[in-house]
Short mmCIF file of C-alpha atoms in Angstrom, two decimals:
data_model
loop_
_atom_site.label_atom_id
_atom_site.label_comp_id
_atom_site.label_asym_id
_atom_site.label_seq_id
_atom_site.Cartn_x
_atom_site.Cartn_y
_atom_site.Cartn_z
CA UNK I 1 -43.11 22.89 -21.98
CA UNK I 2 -44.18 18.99 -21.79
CA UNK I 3 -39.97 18.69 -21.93
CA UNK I 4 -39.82 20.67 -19.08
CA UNK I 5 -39.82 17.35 -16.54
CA UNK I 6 -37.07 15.32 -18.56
CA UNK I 7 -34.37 17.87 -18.67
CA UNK I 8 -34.67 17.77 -14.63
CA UNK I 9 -33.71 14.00 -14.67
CA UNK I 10 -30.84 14.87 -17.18
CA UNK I 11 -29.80 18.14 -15.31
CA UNK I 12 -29.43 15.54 -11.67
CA UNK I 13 -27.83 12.64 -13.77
CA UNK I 14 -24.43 13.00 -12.45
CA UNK I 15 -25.70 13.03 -8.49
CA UNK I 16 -25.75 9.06 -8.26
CA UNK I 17 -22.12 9.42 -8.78
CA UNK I 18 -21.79 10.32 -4.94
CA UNK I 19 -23.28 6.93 -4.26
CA UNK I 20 -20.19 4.99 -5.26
CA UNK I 21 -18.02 7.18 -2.79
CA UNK I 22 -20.76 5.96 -0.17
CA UNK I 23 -20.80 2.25 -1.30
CA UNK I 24 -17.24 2.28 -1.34
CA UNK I 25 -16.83 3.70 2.37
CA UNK I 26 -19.06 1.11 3.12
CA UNK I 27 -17.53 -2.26 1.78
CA UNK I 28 -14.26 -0.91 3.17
CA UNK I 29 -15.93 -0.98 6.61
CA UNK I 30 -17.17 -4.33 5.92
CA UNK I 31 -13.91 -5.62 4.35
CA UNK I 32 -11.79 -4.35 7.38
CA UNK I 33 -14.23 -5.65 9.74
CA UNK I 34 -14.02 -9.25 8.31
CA UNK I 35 -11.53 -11.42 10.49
CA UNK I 36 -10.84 -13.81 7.60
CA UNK I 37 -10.42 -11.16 5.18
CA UNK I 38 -7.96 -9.64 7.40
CA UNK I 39 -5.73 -12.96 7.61
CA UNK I 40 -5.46 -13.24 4.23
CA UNK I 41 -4.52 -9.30 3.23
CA UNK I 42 -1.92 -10.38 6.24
CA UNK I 43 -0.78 -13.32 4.86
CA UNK I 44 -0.15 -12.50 1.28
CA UNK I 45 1.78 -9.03 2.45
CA UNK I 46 3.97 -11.66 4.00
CA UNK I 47 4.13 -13.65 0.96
CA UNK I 48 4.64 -10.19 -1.03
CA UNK I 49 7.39 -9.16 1.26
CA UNK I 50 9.13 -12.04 1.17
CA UNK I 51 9.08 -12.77 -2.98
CA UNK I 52 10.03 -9.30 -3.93
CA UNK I 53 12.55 -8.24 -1.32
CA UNK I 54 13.85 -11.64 -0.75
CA UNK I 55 16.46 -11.80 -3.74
CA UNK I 56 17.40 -8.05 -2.86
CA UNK I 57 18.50 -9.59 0.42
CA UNK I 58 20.05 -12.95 -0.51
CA UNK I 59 21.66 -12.00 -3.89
CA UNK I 60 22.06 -15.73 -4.52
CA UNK I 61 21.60 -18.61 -7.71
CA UNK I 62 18.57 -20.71 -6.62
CA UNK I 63 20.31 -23.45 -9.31
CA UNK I 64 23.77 -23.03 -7.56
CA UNK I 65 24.42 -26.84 -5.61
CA UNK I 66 25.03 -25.34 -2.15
CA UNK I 67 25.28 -28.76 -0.07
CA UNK I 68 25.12 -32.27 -0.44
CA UNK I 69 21.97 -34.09 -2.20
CA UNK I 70 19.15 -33.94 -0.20
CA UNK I 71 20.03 -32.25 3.43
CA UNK I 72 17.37 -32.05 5.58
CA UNK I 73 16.06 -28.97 7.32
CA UNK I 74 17.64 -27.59 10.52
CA UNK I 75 21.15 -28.02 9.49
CA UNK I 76 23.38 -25.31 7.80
CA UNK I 77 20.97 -25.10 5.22
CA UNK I 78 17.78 -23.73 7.27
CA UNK I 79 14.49 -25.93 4.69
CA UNK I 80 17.32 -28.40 3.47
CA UNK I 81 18.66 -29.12 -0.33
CA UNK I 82 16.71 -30.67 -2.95
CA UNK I 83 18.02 -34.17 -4.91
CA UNK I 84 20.47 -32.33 -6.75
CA UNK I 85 21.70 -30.20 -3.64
CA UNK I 86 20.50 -26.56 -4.72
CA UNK I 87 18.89 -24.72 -1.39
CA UNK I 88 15.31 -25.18 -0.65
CA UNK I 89 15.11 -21.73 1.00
CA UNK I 90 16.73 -20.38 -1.56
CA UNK I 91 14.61 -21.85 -4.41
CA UNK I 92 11.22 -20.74 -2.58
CA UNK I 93 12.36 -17.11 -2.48
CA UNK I 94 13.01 -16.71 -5.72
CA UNK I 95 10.78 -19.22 -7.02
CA UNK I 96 7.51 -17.20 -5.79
CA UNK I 97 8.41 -14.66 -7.86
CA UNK I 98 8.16 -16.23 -10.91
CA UNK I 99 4.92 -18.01 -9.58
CA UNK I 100 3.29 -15.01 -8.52
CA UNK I 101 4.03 -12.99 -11.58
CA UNK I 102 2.70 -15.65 -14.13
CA UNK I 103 -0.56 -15.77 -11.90
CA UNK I 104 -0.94 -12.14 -12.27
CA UNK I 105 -0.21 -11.43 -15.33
CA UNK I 106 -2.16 -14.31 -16.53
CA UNK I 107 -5.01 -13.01 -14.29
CA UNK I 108 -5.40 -9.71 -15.76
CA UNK I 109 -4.67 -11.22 -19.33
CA UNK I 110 -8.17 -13.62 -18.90
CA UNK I 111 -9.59 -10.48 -17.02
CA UNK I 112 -9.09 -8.16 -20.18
CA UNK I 113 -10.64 -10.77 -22.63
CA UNK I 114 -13.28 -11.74 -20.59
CA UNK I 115 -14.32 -8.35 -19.93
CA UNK I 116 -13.82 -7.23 -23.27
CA UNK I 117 -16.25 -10.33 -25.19
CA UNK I 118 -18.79 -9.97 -22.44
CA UNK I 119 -19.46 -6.45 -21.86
CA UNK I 120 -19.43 -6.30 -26.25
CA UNK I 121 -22.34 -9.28 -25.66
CA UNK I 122 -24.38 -7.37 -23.49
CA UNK I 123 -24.33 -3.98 -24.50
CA UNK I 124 -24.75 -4.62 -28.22
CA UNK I 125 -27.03 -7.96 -27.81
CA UNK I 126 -27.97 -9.34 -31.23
CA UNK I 127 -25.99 -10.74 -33.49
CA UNK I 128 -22.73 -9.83 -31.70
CA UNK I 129 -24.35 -11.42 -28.70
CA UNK I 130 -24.92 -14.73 -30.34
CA UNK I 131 -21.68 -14.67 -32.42
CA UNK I 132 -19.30 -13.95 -28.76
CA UNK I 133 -21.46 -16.37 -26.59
CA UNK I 134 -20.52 -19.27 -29.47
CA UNK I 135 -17.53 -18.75 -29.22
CA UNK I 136 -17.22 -18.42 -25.33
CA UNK I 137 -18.77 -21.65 -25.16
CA UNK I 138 -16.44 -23.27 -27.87
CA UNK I 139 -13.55 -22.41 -25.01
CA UNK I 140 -15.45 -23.43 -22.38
CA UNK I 141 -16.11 -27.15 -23.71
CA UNK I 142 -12.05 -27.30 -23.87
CA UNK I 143 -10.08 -29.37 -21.74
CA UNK I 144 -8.39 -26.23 -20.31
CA UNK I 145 -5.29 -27.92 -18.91
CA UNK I 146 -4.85 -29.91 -22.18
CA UNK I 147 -5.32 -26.70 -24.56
CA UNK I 148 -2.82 -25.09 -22.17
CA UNK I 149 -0.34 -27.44 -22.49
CA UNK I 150 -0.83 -27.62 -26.42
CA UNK I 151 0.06 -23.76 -26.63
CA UNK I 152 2.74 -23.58 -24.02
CA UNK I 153 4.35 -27.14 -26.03
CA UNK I 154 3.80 -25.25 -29.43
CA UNK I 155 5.26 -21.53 -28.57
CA UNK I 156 8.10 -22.71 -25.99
CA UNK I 157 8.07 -23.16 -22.08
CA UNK I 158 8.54 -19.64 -20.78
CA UNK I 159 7.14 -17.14 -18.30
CA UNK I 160 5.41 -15.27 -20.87
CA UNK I 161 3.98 -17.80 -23.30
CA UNK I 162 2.71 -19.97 -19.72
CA UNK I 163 1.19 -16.60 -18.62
CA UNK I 164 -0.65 -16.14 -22.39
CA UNK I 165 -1.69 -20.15 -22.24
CA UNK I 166 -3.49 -19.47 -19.14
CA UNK I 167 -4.75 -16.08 -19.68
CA UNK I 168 -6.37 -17.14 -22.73
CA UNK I 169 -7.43 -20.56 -21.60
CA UNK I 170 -9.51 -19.36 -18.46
CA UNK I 171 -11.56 -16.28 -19.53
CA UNK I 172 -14.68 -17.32 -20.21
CA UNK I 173 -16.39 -17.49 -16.93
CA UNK I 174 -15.47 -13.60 -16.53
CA UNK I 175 -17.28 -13.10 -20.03
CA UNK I 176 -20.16 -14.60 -18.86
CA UNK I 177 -20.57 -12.68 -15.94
CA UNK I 178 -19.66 -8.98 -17.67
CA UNK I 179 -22.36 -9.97 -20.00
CA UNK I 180 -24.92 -10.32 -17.67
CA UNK I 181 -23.70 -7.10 -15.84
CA UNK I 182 -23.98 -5.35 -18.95
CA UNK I 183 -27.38 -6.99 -20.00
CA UNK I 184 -28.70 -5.95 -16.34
CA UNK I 185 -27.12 -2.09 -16.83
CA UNK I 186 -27.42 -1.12 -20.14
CA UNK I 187 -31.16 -0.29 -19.30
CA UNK I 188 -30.96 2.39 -16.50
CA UNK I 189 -31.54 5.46 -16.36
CA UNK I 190 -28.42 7.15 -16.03
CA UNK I 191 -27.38 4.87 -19.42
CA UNK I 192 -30.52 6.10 -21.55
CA UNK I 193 -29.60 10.11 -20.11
CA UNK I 194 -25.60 9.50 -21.52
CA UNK I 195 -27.41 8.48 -25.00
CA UNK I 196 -30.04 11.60 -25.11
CA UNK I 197 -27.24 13.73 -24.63
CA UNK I 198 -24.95 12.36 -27.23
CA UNK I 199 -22.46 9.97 -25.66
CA UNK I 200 -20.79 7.10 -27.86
CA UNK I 201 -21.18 3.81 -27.54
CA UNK I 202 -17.40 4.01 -26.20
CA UNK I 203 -17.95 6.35 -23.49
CA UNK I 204 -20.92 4.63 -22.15
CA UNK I 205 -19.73 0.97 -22.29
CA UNK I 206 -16.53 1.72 -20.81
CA UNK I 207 -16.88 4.91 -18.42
CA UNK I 208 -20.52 4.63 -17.59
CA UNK I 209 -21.59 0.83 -17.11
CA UNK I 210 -18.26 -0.66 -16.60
CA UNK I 211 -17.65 1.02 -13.26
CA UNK I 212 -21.20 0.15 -12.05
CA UNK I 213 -20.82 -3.50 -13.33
CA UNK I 214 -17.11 -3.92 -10.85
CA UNK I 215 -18.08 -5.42 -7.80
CA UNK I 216 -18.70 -8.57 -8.87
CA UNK I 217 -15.74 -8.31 -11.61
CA UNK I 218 -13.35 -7.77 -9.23
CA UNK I 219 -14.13 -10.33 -6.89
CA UNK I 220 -13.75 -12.45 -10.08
CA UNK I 221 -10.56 -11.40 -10.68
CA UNK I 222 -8.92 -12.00 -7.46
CA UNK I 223 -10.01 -15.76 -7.51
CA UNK I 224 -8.55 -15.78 -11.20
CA UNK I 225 -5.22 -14.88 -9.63
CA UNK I 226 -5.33 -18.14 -7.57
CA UNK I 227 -6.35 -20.31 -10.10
CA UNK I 228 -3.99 -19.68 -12.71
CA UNK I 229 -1.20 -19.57 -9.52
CA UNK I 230 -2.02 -23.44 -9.10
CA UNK I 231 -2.19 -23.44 -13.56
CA UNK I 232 1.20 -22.05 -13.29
CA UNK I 233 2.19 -25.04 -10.97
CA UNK I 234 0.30 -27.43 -12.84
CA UNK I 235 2.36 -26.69 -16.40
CA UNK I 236 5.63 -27.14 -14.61
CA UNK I 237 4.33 -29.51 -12.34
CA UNK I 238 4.28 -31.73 -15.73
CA UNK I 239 7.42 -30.09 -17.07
CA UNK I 240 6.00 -27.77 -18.98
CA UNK I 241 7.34 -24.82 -16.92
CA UNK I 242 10.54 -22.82 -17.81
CA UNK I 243 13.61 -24.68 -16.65
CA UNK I 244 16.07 -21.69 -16.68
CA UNK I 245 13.35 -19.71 -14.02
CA UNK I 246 13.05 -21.22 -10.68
CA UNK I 247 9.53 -21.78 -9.67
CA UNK I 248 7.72 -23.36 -6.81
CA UNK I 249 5.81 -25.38 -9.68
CA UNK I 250 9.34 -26.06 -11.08
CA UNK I 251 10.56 -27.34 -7.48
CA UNK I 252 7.28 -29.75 -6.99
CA UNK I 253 7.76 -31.24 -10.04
CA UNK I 254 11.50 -31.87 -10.26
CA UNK I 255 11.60 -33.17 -6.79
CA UNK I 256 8.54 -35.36 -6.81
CA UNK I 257 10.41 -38.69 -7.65
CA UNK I 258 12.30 -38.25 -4.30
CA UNK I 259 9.01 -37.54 -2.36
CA UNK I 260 9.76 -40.41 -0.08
CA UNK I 261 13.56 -39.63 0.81
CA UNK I 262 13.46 -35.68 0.61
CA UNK I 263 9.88 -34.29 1.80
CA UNK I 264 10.60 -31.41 2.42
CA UNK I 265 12.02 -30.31 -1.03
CA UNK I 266 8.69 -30.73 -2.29
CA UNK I 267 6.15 -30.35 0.63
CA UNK I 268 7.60 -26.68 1.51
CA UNK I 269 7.12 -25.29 -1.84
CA UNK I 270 3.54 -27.11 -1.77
CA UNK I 271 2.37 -25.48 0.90
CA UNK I 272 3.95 -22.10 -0.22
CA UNK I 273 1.61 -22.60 -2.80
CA UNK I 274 -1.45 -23.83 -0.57
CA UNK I 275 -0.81 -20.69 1.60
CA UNK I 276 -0.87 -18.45 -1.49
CA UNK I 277 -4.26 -19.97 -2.90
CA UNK I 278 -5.56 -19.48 0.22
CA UNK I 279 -4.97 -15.99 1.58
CA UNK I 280 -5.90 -14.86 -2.33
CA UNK I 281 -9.77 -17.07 -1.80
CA UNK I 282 -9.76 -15.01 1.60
CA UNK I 283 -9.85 -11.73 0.39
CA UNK I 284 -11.42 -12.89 -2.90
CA UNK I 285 -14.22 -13.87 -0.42
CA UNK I 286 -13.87 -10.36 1.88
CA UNK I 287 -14.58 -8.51 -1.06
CA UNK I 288 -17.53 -10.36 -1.96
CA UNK I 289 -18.82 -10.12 1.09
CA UNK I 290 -18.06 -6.15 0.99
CA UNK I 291 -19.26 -5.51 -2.36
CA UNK I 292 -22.88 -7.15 -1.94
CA UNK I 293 -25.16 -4.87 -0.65
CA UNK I 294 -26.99 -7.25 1.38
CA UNK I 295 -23.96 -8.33 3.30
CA UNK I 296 -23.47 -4.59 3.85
CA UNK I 297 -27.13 -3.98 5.02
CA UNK I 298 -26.35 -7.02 7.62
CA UNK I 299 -23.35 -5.38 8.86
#
């Protein structure tokens, strides 16, 4: 009979799970209500639009030499030609592809390992703790953009290895925060209910705590996309991009010599770039003002 109390907590366990359905109603509201936020889900539709349907519509070679070297804009090539006389407009369409999907991919690849070492860390604690936190901090003492450019130099410029340099070069500040998601979690009550009644360390880490520990993770990972967007520019910035894929990265850095003589060729491609970066910190910044509770209690 002195059991009698427990089994109610155990036989209500599953009622918080309304609560998400609430929160998430809630940080919608807030999201949609949030100007800035709103600009930037705006602006990278655009930017969306544009990359994806873009080549669809043009059906052209961003490498084919449509005009003279160096045209300026407004003529009968709308942005101008770049030094070797391939189109500008051209060139940014298809180029944001390839820019776009290295930043994802390599956003979801640093999301994945970072998620993976830190919620391990924090639900086990112990030795696996200590043994994943070394070596989370042996990456983080790396010169990032050097140890990037060492892997993309030793496995090929590409899409894919790029995408893998920066995936795996950039994941340790989402380890750090699972872990102390999972350290903060692993304790309440609905955890210590899935364990009385059986449930694997599997279930609990992954379909339990993980979708209580989001918020935070997600607003993590659309920054990541941004930052390995301007990674991805960086590497081919320096050459180290893939020369047979036109990206905006790719058009920066083999214009830049002719800065002076052809702006445009690599300002335009800049600030597709800038633009990018920015509407991806808007809504990065929308949904963390969504997904904290006290910016939803002010709202």
């Amino acid at each position: 009979m002195s059991q009698a109390p427990s089994a109610i907590p155990l036989a209500v366990a599953p009622a918080p799970s309304r609560a998400p359905a609430r929160q998430s109603y809630e940080a919608l509201r807030v999201f949609a209500r949030n100007p800035s936020a709103i600009i930037g889900v705006l602006l990278l539709t655009v930017i969306l639009a544009v990359t994806i349907f873009g080549p669809m519509l043009m059906q052209a070679d961003p490498f084919e030499i449509a005009s003279a070297p160096m045209e300026p804009p407004g003529g009968e090539m709308l942005l101008g030609t770049d030094y070797l006389g391939r189109d500008v407009l051209t060139g940014m369409v298809y180029g944001g592809r390839a820019t776009l999907l290295v930043g994802v991919v390599a956003a979801v690849l640093s999301m994945a390992i970072g998620l993976t070492v830190g919620a391990l860390a924090g639900y086990y604690g112990g030795w696996v703790d200590e043994t994943l936190m070394r070596i989370t901090e042996f990456f983080q003492v790396l010169p990032t953009l050097l140890f990037a450019m060492v892997l993309v130099t030793l496995f090929s410029p590409s899409l894919a290895t790029i995408a893998v340099a920066i995936g795996v070069v950039s994941w340790t500040g989402t380890a750090r925060l699972a872990r102390g998601e999972f350290l903060r979690l692993k304790r309440r009550e609905y955890v210590l209910a899935e364990r009385v009644i059986g449930a694997g360390d599997a279930r609990i880490i992954w379909r339990v705590i993980l979708p209580n520990a989001l918020a935070p993770l997600i607003v993590s990972a659309t920054l990541a996309i941004g930052t390995a967007i301007l990674f991805e520019a960086g590497l081919s910035f320096l050459g180290l991009g893939d020369p047979n894929i036109m990206s905006w990265g790719l058009m920066i850095g083999s214009n830049r010599p002719y800065i002076l003589t052809a702006w445009w060729a690599v300002t335009l491609p800049g600030a597709a770039i800038f633009l990018t970066v920015l509407a991806v910190s808007l809504i990065g910044d929308g949904l963390n003002d969504a997904l904290n509770p006290k910016s939803r209690g002010r709202s």
